[in-house]
């Protein structure tokens, strides 16, 4: 920890947020604004035979109704995984065919939101509909194993068949997780403003540059003509990581009516058109010898994708690296369903995958009669078994140990159903957590102003994580100024390019660029001083200079120095600038880079009603350097809360015939509210990781949700003796 790094500082934008000064994407006022409302298909599979827009068009205030009959033709897009910026490659309003319920089939533009909404309700559509394919179970004969560009469909190491056959104990079970939706508080929203052939789009996005590239591509216009702005995001969790069709619709609507157009999705529309976490059905087979040492891991299963894109929820990746086991096989299959394209949702792969793997480990612990922590310690991976690389750092053992202490694991009677509190059955469960530490190329610009304040810029995103705060901390720490003397600008493609804010990689990626640009800015300022015969630092080498409180001075003689502002004033400099372009080195990786953690849940189960309440939760994590104890804790806590929701509540329900989402609203799609969440204890194991990246951080956005659902499910088993392998753990399954 330095003066600044690691401190639990308040958010630099906290005041703006609580006073309404923070502008979200639907909150940039425009003169002469028109409103767009999307119309969604009532069928999930079939064809529009007739679409009658005449009544709607003739209503007062209605400016335009766009359908496949009159929409401009659009150019093909690539998804994020294909190197583009789109969430799905299906282009809106290009044909009469429908592939999923709620698919955009028209957009109405009017003077007011009310007029547009009413007009949208009067559009008459005649369909030819077919029974929708929305259940993996019914479509499993069409399941296929797609080759990924980066790896084969089936991955085998050692001889898993022999490993399983030779095992003294086996667990062979199927675990399922349902379709889930992100449900950020802020809905997706786009305001599109054309000025001649220049387009400005205020869009709720985790990837400003991705939206710019995708819009330019599909509209066949130069990227330089498109500016994408996103200053604040009210939560995202992955659904704003790529551009969805409504953004295109807002833009073509604005061009059509020649006015700025605002389009905000309704909560219900957000269930259909901006991605979701795919349903999974996972088979895990574990073999172990008498000592609990794993002899085989199989992790196989199915998830769904849309009729037109390939998205694989990568739930097997965690099983390849988590435990030392010489014999392993993982494979994944896909079925195409009448749903929109699934997308990244907080810890894609690891969240559902760790539910299956860590539940199976718990089952094995009971089978072998070894404590679940001890079982995991016996199978600890000294190196990454998926690639035989050493870990850049790994505090998993400390996480188990500290977690057990803090949580009070020793008070647990290992016998299922043995603990109670009044009428409630009490259970304690644990699970391992892990998420890769990723790094994407990022660029940043910085300049120092005459008063010594510093402006740092990169078009990254503030989705509530605290990015603006930790970036200011990094720049302030490097330049020896206070956090208040740094302004960090983000969310605008006029600023230097930043990657998608996903994969828990923003702090590592943008932070590396920010630290680098702050260093080169400092070097430039020091060079001015060194070459200045009037400076107290004239001729002094950088290594002998320290900076603190906006003042540069000689380390061994702190009185000999001057402030940044004095130096800049003497040279009459309006600003000093620096730029950093983050190139990725293409060397073979020397280390495997992952964050690790241990999750502990205590539950109370009502034997009469089957209701499960999480009464305590403790998570301990090794995540590299923690830049801000307060915002880091919030990230982890929110991941755990989302994991408790995944364990007990979240489930998107489809009508099996019509393919419509039955619970596309927050009344019926349940996730935790404050009353559902106990005190959550979060601890960080201090970690100095010189290998992971230049700033030593591993990313904290996603690891909190990993292992959480399994810890809760394992606690439910411990409380009740009932193993629930199908999320969410609702009362009907417990009773
Ligand atoms: Mo995250 S699912 O990479 O936004």
JSON list of C-alpha atoms in Angstrom, two decimals, residues 553-627:
[
{"chain": "A", "resi": 553, "resn": "UNK", "atom": "CA", "xyz": [12.47, 17.24, -5.07]},
{"chain": "A", "resi": 554, "resn": "UNK", "atom": "CA", "xyz": [15.73, 15.46, -4.48]},
{"chain": "A", "resi": 555, "resn": "UNK", "atom": "CA", "xyz": [15.14, 12.28, -2.51]},
{"chain": "A", "resi": 556, "resn": "UNK", "atom": "CA", "xyz": [18.13, 12.76, -0.22]},
{"chain": "A", "resi": 557, "resn": "UNK", "atom": "CA", "xyz": [17.53, 16.46, 0.20]},
{"chain": "A", "resi": 558, "resn": "UNK", "atom": "CA", "xyz": [13.78, 17.09, 0.18]},
{"chain": "A", "resi": 559, "resn": "UNK", "atom": "CA", "xyz": [14.11, 20.86, 0.67]},
{"chain": "A", "resi": 560, "resn": "UNK", "atom": "CA", "xyz": [15.73, 21.11, -2.76]},
{"chain": "A", "resi": 561, "resn": "UNK", "atom": "CA", "xyz": [12.80, 21.06, -5.15]},
{"chain": "A", "resi": 562, "resn": "UNK", "atom": "CA", "xyz": [9.87, 22.92, -6.64]},
{"chain": "A", "resi": 563, "resn": "UNK", "atom": "CA", "xyz": [6.22, 22.38, -7.49]},
{"chain": "A", "resi": 564, "resn": "UNK", "atom": "CA", "xyz": [4.99, 21.23, -10.89]},
{"chain": "A", "resi": 565, "resn": "UNK", "atom": "CA", "xyz": [3.16, 24.52, -11.28]},
{"chain": "A", "resi": 566, "resn": "UNK", "atom": "CA", "xyz": [6.25, 26.64, -10.55]},
{"chain": "A", "resi": 567, "resn": "UNK", "atom": "CA", "xyz": [8.20, 24.68, -13.11]},
{"chain": "A", "resi": 568, "resn": "UNK", "atom": "CA", "xyz": [5.51, 24.90, -15.78]},
{"chain": "A", "resi": 569, "resn": "UNK", "atom": "CA", "xyz": [4.96, 28.62, -15.10]},
{"chain": "A", "resi": 570, "resn": "UNK", "atom": "CA", "xyz": [8.66, 29.42, -15.52]},
{"chain": "A", "resi": 571, "resn": "UNK", "atom": "CA", "xyz": [8.52, 27.81, -18.95]},
{"chain": "A", "resi": 572, "resn": "UNK", "atom": "CA", "xyz": [5.20, 29.40, -19.74]},
{"chain": "A", "resi": 573, "resn": "UNK", "atom": "CA", "xyz": [3.85, 25.96, -20.65]},
{"chain": "A", "resi": 574, "resn": "UNK", "atom": "CA", "xyz": [0.11, 25.65, -21.06]},
{"chain": "A", "resi": 575, "resn": "UNK", "atom": "CA", "xyz": [0.43, 21.91, -20.85]},
{"chain": "A", "resi": 576, "resn": "UNK", "atom": "CA", "xyz": [2.77, 18.94, -21.04]},
{"chain": "A", "resi": 577, "resn": "UNK", "atom": "CA", "xyz": [1.40, 15.93, -22.87]},
{"chain": "A", "resi": 578, "resn": "UNK", "atom": "CA", "xyz": [2.09, 12.24, -23.07]},
{"chain": "A", "resi": 579, "resn": "UNK", "atom": "CA", "xyz": [0.58, 9.33, -24.96]},
{"chain": "A", "resi": 580, "resn": "UNK", "atom": "CA", "xyz": [0.78, 5.60, -24.40]},
{"chain": "A", "resi": 581, "resn": "UNK", "atom": "CA", "xyz": [-0.09, 2.93, -26.94]},
{"chain": "A", "resi": 582, "resn": "UNK", "atom": "CA", "xyz": [-0.35, -0.44, -25.26]},
{"chain": "A", "resi": 583, "resn": "UNK", "atom": "CA", "xyz": [0.98, -3.14, -27.53]},
{"chain": "A", "resi": 584, "resn": "UNK", "atom": "CA", "xyz": [0.54, -6.71, -26.48]},
{"chain": "A", "resi": 585, "resn": "UNK", "atom": "CA", "xyz": [3.71, -8.71, -26.62]},
{"chain": "A", "resi": 586, "resn": "UNK", "atom": "CA", "xyz": [3.19, -11.85, -28.62]},
{"chain": "A", "resi": 587, "resn": "UNK", "atom": "CA", "xyz": [5.67, -13.99, -26.71]},
{"chain": "A", "resi": 588, "resn": "UNK", "atom": "CA", "xyz": [4.66, -17.39, -25.47]},
{"chain": "A", "resi": 589, "resn": "UNK", "atom": "CA", "xyz": [3.18, -16.99, -22.00]},
{"chain": "A", "resi": 590, "resn": "UNK", "atom": "CA", "xyz": [5.55, -17.90, -19.17]},
{"chain": "A", "resi": 591, "resn": "UNK", "atom": "CA", "xyz": [2.90, -18.06, -16.48]},
{"chain": "A", "resi": 592, "resn": "UNK", "atom": "CA", "xyz": [-0.69, -19.04, -16.01]},
{"chain": "A", "resi": 593, "resn": "UNK", "atom": "CA", "xyz": [-2.58, -16.11, -14.57]},
{"chain": "A", "resi": 594, "resn": "UNK", "atom": "CA", "xyz": [-5.62, -16.62, -12.40]},
{"chain": "A", "resi": 595, "resn": "UNK", "atom": "CA", "xyz": [-7.28, -15.12, -9.37]},
{"chain": "A", "resi": 596, "resn": "UNK", "atom": "CA", "xyz": [-8.40, -17.64, -6.76]},
{"chain": "A", "resi": 597, "resn": "UNK", "atom": "CA", "xyz": [-10.72, -17.67, -3.81]},
{"chain": "A", "resi": 598, "resn": "UNK", "atom": "CA", "xyz": [-12.66, -19.73, -1.32]},
{"chain": "A", "resi": 599, "resn": "UNK", "atom": "CA", "xyz": [-16.37, -19.24, -0.68]},
{"chain": "A", "resi": 600, "resn": "UNK", "atom": "CA", "xyz": [-18.20, -20.22, 2.50]},
{"chain": "A", "resi": 601, "resn": "UNK", "atom": "CA", "xyz": [-21.97, -20.17, 2.93]},
{"chain": "A", "resi": 602, "resn": "UNK", "atom": "CA", "xyz": [-24.18, -20.83, 5.91]},
{"chain": "A", "resi": 603, "resn": "UNK", "atom": "CA", "xyz": [-27.86, -21.46, 5.22]},
{"chain": "A", "resi": 604, "resn": "UNK", "atom": "CA", "xyz": [-31.00, -21.98, 7.22]},
{"chain": "A", "resi": 605, "resn": "UNK", "atom": "CA", "xyz": [-33.62, -24.18, 5.61]},
{"chain": "A", "resi": 606, "resn": "UNK", "atom": "CA", "xyz": [-37.23, -24.29, 6.63]},
{"chain": "A", "resi": 607, "resn": "UNK", "atom": "CA", "xyz": [-38.20, -27.98, 6.80]},
{"chain": "A", "resi": 608, "resn": "UNK", "atom": "CA", "xyz": [-41.88, -27.08, 6.38]},
{"chain": "A", "resi": 609, "resn": "UNK", "atom": "CA", "xyz": [-41.70, -24.65, 3.49]},
{"chain": "A", "resi": 610, "resn": "UNK", "atom": "CA", "xyz": [-38.41, -25.53, 1.83]},
{"chain": "A", "resi": 611, "resn": "UNK", "atom": "CA", "xyz": [-37.29, -21.93, 1.97]},
{"chain": "A", "resi": 612, "resn": "UNK", "atom": "CA", "xyz": [-33.53, -21.41, 1.97]},
{"chain": "A", "resi": 613, "resn": "UNK", "atom": "CA", "xyz": [-31.98, -18.34, 3.55]},
{"chain": "A", "resi": 614, "resn": "UNK", "atom": "CA", "xyz": [-28.29, -17.57, 3.38]},
{"chain": "A", "resi": 615, "resn": "UNK", "atom": "CA", "xyz": [-27.49, -16.43, 6.91]},
{"chain": "A", "resi": 616, "resn": "UNK", "atom": "CA", "xyz": [-23.74, -15.83, 6.59]},
{"chain": "A", "resi": 617, "resn": "UNK", "atom": "CA", "xyz": [-21.30, -15.69, 3.73]},
{"chain": "A", "resi": 618, "resn": "UNK", "atom": "CA", "xyz": [-17.53, -15.39, 3.77]},
{"chain": "A", "resi": 619, "resn": "UNK", "atom": "CA", "xyz": [-15.31, -15.07, 0.70]},
{"chain": "A", "resi": 620, "resn": "UNK", "atom": "CA", "xyz": [-11.51, -14.92, 0.72]},
{"chain": "A", "resi": 621, "resn": "UNK", "atom": "CA", "xyz": [-9.60, -14.03, -2.42]},
{"chain": "A", "resi": 622, "resn": "UNK", "atom": "CA", "xyz": [-6.12, -13.67, -3.85]},
{"chain": "A", "resi": 623, "resn": "UNK", "atom": "CA", "xyz": [-6.53, -11.12, -6.61]},
{"chain": "A", "resi": 624, "resn": "UNK", "atom": "CA", "xyz": [-3.09, -9.56, -6.88]},
{"chain": "A", "resi": 625, "resn": "UNK", "atom": "CA", "xyz": [-2.72, -5.97, -5.73]},
{"chain": "A", "resi": 626, "resn": "UNK", "atom": "CA", "xyz": [-5.92, -4.38, -4.43]},
{"chain": "A", "resi": 627, "resn": "UNK", "atom": "CA", "xyz": [-5.97, -0.78, -5.64]}
]
